[in-house]
PDB file of C-alpha atoms and ligand atoms in Angstrom:
ATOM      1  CA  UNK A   1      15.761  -3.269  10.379  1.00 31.00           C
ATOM      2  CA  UNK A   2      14.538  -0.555  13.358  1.00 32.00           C
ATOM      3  CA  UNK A   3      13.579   2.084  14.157  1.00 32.00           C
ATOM      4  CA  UNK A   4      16.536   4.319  15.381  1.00 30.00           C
ATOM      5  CA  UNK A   5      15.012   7.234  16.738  1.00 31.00           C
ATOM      6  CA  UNK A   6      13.352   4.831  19.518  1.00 27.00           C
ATOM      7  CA  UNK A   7      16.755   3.805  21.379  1.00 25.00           C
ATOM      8  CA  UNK A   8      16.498   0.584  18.941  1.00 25.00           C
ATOM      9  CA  UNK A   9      13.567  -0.512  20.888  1.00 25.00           C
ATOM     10  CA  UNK A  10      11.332  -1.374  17.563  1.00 28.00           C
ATOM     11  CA  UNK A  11       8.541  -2.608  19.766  1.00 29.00           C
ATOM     12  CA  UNK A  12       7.644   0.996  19.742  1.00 29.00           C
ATOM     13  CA  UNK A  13       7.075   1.293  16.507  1.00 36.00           C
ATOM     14  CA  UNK A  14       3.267   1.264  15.298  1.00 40.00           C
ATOM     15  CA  UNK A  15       2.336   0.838  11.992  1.00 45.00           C
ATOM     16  CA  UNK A  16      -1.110   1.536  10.385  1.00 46.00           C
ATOM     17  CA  UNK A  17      -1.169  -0.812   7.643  1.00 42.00           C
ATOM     18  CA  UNK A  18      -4.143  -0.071   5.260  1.00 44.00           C
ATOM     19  CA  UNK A  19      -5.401  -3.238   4.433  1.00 47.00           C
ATOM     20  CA  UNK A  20      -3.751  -6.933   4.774  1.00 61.00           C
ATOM     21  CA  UNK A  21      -6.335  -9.242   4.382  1.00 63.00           C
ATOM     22  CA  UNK A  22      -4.364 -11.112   1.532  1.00 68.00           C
ATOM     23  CA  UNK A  23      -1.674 -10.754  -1.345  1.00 93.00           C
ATOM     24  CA  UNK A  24       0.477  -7.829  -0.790  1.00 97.00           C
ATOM     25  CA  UNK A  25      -1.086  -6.544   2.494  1.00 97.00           C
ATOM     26  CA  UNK A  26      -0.839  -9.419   4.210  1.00 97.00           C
ATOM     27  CA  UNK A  27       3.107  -9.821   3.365  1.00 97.00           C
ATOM     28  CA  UNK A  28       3.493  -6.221   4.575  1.00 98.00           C
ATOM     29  CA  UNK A  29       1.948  -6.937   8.302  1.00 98.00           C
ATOM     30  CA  UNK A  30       3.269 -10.455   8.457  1.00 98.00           C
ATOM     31  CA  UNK A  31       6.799  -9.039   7.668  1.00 98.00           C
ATOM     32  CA  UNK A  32       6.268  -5.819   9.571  1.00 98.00           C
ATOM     33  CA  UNK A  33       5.436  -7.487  12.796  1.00 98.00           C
ATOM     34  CA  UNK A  34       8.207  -9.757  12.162  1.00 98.00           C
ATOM     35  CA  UNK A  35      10.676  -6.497  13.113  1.00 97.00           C
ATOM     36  CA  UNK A  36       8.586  -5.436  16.004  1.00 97.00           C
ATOM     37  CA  UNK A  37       6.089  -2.939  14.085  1.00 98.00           C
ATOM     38  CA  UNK A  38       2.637  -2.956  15.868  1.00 98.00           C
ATOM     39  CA  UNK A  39       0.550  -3.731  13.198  1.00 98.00           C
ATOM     40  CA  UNK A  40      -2.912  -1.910  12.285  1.00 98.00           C
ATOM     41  CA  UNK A  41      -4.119  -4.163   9.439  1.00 97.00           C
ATOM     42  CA  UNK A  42      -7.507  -2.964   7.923  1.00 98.00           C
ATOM     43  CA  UNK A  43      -9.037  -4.391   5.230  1.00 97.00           C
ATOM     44  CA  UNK A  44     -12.936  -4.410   3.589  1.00 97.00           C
ATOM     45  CA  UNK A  45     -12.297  -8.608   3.950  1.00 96.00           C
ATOM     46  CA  UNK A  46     -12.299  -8.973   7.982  1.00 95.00           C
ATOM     47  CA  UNK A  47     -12.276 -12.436   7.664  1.00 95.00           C
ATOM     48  CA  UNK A  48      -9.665 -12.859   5.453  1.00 94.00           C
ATOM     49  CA  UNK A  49      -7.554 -10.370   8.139  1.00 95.00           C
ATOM     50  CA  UNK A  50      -8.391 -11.658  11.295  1.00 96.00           C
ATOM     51  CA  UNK A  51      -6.656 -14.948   9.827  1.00 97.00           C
ATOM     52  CA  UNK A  52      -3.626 -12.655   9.236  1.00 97.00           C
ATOM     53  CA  UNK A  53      -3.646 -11.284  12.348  1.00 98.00           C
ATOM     54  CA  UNK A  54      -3.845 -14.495  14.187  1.00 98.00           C
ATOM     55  CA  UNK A  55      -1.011 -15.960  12.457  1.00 98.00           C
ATOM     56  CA  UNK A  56       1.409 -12.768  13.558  1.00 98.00           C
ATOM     57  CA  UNK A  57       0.414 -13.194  16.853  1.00 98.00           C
ATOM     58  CA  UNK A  58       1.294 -16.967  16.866  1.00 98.00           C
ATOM     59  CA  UNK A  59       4.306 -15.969  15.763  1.00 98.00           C
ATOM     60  CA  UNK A  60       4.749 -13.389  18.424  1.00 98.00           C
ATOM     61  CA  UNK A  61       3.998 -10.391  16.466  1.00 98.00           C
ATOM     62  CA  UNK A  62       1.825  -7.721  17.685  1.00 98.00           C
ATOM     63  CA  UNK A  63      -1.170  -7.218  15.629  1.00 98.00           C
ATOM     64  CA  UNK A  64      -4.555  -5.947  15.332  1.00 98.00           C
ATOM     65  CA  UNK A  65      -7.959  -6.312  12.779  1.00 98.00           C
ATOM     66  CA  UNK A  66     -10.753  -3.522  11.947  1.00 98.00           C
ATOM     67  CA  UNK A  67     -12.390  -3.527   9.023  1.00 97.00           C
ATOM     68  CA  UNK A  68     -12.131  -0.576   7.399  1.00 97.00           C
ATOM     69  CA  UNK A  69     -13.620   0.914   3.917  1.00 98.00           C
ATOM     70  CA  UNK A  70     -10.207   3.537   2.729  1.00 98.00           C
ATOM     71  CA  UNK A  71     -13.338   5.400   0.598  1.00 98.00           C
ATOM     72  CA  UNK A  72     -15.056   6.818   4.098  1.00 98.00           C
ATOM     73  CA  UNK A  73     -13.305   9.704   6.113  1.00 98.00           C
ATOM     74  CA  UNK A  74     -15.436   8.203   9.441  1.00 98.00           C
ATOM     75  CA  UNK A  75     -13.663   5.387   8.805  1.00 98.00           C
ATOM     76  CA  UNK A  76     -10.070   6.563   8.476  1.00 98.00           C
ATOM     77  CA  UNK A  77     -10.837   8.490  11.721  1.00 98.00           C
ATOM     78  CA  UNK A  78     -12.007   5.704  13.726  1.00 98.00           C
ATOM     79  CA  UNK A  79      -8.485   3.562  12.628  1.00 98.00           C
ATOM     80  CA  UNK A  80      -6.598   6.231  13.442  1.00 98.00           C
ATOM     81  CA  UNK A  81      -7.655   6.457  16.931  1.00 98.00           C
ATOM     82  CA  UNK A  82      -8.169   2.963  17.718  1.00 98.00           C
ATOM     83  CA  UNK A  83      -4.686   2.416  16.624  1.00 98.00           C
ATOM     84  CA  UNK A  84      -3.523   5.829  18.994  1.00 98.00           C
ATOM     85  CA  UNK A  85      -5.305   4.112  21.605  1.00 98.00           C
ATOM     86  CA  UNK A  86      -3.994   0.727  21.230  1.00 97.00           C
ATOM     87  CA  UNK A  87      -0.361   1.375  20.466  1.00 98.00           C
ATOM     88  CA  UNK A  88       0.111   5.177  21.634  1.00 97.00           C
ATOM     89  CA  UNK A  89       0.910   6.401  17.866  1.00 97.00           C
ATOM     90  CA  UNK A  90       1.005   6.499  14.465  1.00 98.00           C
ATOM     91  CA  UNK A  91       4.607   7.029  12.293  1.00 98.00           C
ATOM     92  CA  UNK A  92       3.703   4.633   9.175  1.00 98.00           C
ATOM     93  CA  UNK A  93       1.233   4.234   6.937  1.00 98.00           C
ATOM     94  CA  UNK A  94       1.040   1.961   4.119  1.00 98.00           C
ATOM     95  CA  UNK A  95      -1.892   2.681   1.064  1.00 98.00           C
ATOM     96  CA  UNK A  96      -1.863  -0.268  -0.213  1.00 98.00           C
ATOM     97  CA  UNK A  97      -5.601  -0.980  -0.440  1.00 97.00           C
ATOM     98  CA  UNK A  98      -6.787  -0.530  -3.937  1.00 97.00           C
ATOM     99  CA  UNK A  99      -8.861  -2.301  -7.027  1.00 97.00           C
ATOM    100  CA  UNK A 100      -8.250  -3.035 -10.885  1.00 95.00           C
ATOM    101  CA  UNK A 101     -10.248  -2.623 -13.626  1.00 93.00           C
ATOM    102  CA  UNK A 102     -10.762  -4.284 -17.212  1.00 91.00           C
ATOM    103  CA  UNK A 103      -6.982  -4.429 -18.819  1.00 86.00           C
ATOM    104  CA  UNK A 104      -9.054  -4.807 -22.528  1.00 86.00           C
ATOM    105  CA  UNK A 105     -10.950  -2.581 -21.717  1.00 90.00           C
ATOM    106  CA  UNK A 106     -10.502   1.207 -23.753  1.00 94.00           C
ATOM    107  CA  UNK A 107     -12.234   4.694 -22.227  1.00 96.00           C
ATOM    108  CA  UNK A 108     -14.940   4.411 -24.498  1.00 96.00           C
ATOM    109  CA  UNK A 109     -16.078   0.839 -22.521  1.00 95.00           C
ATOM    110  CA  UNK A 110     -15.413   2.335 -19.473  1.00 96.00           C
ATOM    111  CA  UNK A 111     -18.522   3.804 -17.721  1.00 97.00           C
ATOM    112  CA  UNK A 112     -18.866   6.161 -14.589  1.00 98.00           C
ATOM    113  CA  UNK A 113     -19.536   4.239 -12.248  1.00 98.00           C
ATOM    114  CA  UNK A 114     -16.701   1.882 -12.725  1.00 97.00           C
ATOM    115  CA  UNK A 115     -14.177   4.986 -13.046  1.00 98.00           C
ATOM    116  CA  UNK A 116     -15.685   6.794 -10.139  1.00 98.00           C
ATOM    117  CA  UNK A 117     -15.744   3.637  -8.137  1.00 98.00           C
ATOM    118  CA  UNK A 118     -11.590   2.800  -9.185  1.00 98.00           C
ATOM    119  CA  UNK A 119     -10.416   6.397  -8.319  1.00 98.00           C
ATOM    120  CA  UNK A 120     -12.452   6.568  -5.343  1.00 98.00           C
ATOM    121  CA  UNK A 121     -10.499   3.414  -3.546  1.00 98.00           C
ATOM    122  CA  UNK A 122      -7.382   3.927  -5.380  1.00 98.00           C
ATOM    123  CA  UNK A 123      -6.779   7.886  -5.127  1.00 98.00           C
ATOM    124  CA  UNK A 124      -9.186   9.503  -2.680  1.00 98.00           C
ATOM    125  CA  UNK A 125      -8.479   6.529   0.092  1.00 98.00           C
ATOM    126  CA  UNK A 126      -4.970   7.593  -0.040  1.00 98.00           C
ATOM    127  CA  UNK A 127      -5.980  11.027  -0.332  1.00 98.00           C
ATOM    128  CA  UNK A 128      -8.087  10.276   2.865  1.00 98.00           C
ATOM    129  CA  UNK A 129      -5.354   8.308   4.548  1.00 98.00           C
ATOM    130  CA  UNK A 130      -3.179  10.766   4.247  1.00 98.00           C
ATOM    131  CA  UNK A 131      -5.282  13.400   5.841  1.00 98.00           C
ATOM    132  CA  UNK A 132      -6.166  11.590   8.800  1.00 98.00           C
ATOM    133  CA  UNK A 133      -2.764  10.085   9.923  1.00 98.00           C
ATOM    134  CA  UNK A 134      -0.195  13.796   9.466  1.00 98.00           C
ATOM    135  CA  UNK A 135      -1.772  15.506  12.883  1.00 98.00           C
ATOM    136  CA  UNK A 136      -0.446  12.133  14.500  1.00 98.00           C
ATOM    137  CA  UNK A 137       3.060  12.090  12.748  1.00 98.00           C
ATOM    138  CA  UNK A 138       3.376  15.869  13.564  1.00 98.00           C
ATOM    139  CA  UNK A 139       2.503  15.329  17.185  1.00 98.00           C
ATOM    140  CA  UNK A 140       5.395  12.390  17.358  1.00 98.00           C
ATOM    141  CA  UNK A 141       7.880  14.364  15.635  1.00 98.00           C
ATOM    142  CA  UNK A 142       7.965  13.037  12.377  1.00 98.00           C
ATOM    143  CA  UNK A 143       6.454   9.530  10.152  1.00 98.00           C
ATOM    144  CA  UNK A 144       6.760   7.372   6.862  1.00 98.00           C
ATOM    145  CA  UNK A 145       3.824   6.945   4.300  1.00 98.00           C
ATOM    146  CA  UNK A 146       4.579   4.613   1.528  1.00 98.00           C
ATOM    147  CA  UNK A 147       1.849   4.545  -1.337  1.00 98.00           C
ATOM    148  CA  UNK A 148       1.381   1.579  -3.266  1.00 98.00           C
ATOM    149  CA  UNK A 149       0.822   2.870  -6.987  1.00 98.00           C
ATOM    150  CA  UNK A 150       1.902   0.736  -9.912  1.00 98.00           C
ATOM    151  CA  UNK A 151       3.946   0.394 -13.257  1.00 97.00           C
ATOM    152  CA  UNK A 152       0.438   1.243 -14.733  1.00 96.00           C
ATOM    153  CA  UNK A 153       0.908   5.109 -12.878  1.00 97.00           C
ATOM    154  CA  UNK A 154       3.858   5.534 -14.914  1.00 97.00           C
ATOM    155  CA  UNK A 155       3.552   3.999 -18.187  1.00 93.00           C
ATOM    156  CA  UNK A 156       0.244   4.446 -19.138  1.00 89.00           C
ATOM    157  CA  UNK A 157      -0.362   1.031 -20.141  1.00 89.00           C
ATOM    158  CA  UNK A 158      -3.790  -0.520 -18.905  1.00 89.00           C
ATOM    159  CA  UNK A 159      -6.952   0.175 -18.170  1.00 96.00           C
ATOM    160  CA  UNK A 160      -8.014   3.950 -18.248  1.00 97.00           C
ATOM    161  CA  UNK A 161      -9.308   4.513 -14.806  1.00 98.00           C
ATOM    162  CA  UNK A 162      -6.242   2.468 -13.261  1.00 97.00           C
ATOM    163  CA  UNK A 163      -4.134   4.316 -15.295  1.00 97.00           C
ATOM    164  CA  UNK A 164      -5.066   7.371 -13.796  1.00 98.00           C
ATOM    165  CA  UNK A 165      -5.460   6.424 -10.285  1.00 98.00           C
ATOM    166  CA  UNK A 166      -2.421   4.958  -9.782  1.00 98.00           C
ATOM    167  CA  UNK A 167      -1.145   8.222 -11.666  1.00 98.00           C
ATOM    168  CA  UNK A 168      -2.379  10.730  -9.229  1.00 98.00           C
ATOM    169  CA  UNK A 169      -1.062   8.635  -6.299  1.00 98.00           C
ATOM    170  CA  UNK A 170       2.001   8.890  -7.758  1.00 98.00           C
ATOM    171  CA  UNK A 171       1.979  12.441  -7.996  1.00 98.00           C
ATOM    172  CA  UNK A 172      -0.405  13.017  -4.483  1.00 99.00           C
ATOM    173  CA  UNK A 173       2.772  11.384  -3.170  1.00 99.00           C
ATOM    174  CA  UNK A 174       5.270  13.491  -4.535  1.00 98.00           C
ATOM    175  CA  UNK A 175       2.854  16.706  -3.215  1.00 99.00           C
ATOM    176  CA  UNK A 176       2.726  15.346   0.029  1.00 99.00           C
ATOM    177  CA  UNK A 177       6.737  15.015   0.272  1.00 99.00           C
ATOM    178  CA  UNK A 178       7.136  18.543  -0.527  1.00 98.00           C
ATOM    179  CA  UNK A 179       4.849  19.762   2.130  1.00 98.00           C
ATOM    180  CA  UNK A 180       5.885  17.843   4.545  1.00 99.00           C
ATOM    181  CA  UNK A 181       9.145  17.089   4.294  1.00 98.00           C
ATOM    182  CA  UNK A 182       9.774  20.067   7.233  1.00 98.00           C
ATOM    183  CA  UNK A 183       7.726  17.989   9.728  1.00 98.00           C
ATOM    184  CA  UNK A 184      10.211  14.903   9.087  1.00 98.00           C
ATOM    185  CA  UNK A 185       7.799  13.091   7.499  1.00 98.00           C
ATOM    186  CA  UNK A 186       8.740  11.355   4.610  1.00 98.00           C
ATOM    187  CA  UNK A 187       6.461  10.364   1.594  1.00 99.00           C
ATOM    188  CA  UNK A 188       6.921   7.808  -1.439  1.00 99.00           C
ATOM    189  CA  UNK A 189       5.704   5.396  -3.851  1.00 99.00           C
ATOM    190  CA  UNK A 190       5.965   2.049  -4.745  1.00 98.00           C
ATOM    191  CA  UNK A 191       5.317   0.796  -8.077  1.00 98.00           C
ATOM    192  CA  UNK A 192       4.732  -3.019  -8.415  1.00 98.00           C
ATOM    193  CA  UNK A 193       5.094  -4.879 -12.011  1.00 97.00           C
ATOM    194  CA  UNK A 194       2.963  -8.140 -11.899  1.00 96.00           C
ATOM    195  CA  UNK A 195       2.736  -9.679  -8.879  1.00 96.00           C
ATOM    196  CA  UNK A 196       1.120 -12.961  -8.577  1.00 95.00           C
ATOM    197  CA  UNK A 197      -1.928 -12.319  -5.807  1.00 93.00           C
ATOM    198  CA  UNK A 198      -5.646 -12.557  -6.170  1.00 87.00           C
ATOM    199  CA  UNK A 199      -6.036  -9.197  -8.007  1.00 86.00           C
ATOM    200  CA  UNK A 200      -4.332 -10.370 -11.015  1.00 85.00           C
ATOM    201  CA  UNK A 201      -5.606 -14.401 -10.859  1.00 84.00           C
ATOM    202  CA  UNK A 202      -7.783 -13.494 -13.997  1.00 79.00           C
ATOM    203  CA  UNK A 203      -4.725 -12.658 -15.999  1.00 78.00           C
ATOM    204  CA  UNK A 204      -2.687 -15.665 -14.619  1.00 80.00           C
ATOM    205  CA  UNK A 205      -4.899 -18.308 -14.691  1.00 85.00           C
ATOM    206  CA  UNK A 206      -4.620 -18.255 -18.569  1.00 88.00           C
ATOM    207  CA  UNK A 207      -1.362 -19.675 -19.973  1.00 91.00           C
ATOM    208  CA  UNK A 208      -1.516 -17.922 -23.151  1.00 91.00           C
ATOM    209  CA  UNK A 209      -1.619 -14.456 -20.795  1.00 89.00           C
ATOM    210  CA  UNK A 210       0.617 -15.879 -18.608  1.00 91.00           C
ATOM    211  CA  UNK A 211       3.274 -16.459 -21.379  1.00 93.00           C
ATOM    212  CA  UNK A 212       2.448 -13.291 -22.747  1.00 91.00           C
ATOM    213  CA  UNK A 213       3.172 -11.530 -19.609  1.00 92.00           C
ATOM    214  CA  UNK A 214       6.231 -13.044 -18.856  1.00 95.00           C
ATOM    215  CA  UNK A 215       7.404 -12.410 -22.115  1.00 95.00           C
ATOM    216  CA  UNK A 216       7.382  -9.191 -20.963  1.00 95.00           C
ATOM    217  CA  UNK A 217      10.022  -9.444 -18.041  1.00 97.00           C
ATOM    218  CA  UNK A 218      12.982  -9.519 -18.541  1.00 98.00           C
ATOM    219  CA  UNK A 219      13.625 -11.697 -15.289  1.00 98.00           C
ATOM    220  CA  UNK A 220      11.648 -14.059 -16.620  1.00 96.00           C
ATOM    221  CA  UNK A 221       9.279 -14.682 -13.783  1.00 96.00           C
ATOM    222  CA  UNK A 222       6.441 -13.221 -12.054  1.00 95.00           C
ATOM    223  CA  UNK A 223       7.169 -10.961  -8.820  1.00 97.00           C
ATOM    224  CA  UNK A 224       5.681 -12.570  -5.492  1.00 97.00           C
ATOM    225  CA  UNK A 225       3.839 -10.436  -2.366  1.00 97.00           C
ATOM    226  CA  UNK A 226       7.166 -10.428  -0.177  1.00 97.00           C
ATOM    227  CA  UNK A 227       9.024  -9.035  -3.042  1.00 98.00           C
ATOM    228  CA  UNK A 228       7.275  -5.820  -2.564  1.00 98.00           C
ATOM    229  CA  UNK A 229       7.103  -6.341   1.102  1.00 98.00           C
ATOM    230  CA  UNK A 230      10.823  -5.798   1.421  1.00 98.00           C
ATOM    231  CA  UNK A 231      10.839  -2.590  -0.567  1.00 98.00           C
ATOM    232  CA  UNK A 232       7.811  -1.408   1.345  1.00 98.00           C
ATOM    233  CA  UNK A 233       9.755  -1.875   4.499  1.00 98.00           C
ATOM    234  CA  UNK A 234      12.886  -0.342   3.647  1.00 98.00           C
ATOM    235  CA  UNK A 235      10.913   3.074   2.881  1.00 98.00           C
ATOM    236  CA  UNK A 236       8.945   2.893   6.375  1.00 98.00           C
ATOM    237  CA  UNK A 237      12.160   2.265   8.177  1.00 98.00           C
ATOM    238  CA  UNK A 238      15.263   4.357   9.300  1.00 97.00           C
ATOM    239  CA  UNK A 239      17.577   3.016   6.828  1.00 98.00           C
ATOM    240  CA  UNK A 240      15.170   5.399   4.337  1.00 98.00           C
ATOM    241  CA  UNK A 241      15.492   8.391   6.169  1.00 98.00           C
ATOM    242  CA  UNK A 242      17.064  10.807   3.767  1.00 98.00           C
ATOM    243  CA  UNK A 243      14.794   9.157   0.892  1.00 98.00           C
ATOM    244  CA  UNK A 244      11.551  11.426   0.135  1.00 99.00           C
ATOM    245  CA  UNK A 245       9.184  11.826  -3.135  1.00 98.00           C
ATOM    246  CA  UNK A 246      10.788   9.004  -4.748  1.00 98.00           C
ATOM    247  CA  UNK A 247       8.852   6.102  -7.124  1.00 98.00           C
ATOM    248  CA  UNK A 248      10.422   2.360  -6.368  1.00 98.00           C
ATOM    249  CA  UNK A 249      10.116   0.127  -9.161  1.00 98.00           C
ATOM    250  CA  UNK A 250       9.954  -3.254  -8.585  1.00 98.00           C
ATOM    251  CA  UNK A 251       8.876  -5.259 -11.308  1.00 98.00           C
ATOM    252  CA  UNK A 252      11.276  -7.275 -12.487  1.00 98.00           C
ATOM    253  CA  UNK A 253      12.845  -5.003 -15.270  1.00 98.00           C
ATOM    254  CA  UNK A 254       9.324  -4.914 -17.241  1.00 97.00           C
ATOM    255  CA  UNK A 255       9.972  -1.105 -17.393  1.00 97.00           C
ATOM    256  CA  UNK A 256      12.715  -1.532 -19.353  1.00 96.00           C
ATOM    257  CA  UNK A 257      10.758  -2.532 -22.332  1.00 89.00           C
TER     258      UNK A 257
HETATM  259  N1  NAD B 301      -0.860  -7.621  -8.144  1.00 89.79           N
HETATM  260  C1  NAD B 301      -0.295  -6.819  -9.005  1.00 89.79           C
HETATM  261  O1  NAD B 301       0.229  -7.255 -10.063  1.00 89.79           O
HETATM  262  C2  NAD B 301      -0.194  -5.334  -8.738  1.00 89.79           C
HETATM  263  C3  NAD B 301       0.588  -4.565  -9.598  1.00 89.79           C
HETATM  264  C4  NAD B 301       0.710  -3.202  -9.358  1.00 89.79           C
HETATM  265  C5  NAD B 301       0.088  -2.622  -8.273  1.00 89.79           C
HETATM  266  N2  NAD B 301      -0.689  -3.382  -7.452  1.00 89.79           N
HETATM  267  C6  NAD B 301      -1.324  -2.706  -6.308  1.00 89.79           C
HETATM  268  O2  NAD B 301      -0.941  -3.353  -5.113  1.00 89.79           O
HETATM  269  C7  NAD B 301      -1.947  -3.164  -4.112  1.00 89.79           C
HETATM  270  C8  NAD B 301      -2.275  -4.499  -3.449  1.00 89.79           C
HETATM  271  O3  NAD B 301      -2.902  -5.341  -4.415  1.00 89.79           O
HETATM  272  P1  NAD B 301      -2.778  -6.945  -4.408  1.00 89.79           P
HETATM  273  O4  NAD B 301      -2.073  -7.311  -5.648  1.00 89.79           O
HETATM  274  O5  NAD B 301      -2.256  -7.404  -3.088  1.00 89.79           O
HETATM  275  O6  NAD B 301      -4.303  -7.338  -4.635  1.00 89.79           O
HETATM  276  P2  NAD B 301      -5.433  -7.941  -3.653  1.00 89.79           P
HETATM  277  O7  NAD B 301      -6.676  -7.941  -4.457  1.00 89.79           O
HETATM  278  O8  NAD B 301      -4.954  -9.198  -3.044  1.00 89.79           O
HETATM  279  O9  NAD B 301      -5.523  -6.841  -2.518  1.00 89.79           O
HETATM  280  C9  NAD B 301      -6.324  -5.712  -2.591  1.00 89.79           C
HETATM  281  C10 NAD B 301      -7.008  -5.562  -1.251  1.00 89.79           C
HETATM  282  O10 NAD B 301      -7.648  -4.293  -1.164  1.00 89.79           O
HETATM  283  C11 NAD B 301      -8.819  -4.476  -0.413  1.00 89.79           C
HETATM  284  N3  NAD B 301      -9.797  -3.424  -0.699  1.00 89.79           N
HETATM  285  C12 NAD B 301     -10.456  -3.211  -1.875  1.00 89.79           C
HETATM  286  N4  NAD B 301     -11.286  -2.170  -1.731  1.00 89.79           N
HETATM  287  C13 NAD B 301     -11.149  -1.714  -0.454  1.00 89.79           C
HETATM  288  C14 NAD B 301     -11.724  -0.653   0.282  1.00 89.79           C
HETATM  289  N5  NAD B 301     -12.649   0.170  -0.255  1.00 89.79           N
HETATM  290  N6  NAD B 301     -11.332  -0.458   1.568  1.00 89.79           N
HETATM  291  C15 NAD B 301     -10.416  -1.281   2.140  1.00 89.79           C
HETATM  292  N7  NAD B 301      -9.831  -2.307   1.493  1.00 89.79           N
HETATM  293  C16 NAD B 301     -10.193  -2.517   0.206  1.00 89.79           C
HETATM  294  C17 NAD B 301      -9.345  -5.847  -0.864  1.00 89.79           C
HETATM  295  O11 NAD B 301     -10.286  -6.376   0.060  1.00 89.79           O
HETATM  296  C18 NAD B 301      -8.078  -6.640  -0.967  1.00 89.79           C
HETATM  297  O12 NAD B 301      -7.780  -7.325   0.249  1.00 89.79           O
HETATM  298  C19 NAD B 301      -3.130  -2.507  -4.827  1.00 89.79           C
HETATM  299  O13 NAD B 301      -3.135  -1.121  -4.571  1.00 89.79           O
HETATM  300  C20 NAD B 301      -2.842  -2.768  -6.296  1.00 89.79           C
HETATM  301  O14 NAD B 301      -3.430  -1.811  -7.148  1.00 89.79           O
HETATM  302  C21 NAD B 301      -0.848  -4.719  -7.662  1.00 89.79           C
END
């Protein structure tokens, strides 16, 4: 998969990928550097990401850490230009960074600090993303953002806060298509099912849950990091050009229930 508009050179393609310091992040800039993307992958966990990084680059890739909180605008500027400076622009950016909160939990257990804290790194780091990368897509002539919501921004089932966050991403993406769409820059949202990666090792870990949630999909098993990956890709890339606004599922038919 390259980029088209860059005489099929994909080595100048830079990515910002918000955060890949494991689970899905991490499958997005491993498999992004993999087709030539240079890879921006921030992440609260340096640690964790500066393994990730070293990895693509002993594999060849093109990659680079900074750790990076998605809730501060300072932040999201300094990336921005430290990628600009690095690897001359900016035409992707993946939101995937993002927490979860108590599935058992109802909005009368939830307090405001734990709602303020899920929306703020869910919705506004988007929100902030967003914000900080268009003046670079603009200058280059168009861009991709892919926003990583969930089946819990579409169905409602979950916790509260989630719920909502992932909601208004879904919708903040569909906004920002509209907008923007005349600038060539293209804007959409990915909604996982269950994918097995630290975030959800709580639920996992327990076979009754586990059961339960697999009862649940009709494909019978749970959906792994790269699975995602591959859809992520495909909406950063070319071969997505004339796709804008949309909401990929991938979640093993769960919806369907
Ligand atoms: N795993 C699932 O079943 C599932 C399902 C639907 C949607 N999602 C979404 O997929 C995305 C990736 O989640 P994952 O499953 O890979 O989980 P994960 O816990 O492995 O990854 C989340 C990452 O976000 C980072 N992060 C948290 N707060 C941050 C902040 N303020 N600034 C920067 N980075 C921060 C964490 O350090 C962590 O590396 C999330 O947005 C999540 O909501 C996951």
């Amino acid at each position: 998969m390259v980029g088209r508009d860059f005489d099929g050179t994909i080595s100048k393609q830079s990515s910002n990928n918000n955060r890949g310091a494991s689970g899905q992040g991490a499958e997005e800039a491993k498999l992004f550097a993999s087709e030539g993307a240079k890879v921006v992958a921030t992440d609260v966990q340096f640690e964790l990401l500066e393994d990730v990084v070293k990895e693509i680059k002993a594999n060849g890739g093109d990659a680079i850490a900074i750790k990076h909180n998605v809730t501060s605008a300072d932040d999201w500027k300094m990336v921005v230009e430290t990628a600009v400076k690095e690897f001359e622009k900016v035409d992707i950016l993946v939101n995937n960074a993002g927490i979860t909160g108590l599935i058992t939990q109802t909005i009368e257990d939830l307090d405001e600090p734990t709602w303020d804290k899920i929306l703020d790194i869910n919705t506004k780091g988007p929100y902030l993303g967003i914000k900080a990368v268009l003046p670079e897509m603009k200058k280059v002539g168009g861009g991709s953002i892919v926003n990583i919501s969930s089946l819990s921004g579409i169905n409602g089932v979950g916790n509260a806060a989630y719920n909502s966050s992932k909601g208004g991403l879904r919708l903040l993406t569909k906004n920002v298509a509209l907008d923007y769409g005349k600038y060539n820059i293209r804007v959409n949202s990915v909604h996982p099912g269950t994918i097995e990666t630290p975030m959800i090792e709580m639920f996992t870990s327990n076979k009754e849950v586990r059961e339960m949630t697999l009862a649940g999909i009709p494909l019978n098993v749970l959906g792994q990091s790269l699975d995602i990956a591959y859809g992520v890709l495909y909406l950063a890339s070319d071969e997505s050009k004339f796709v804008t606004g949309i909401e990929l599922i991938i979640d093993g038919g769960s919806i369907l229930h």
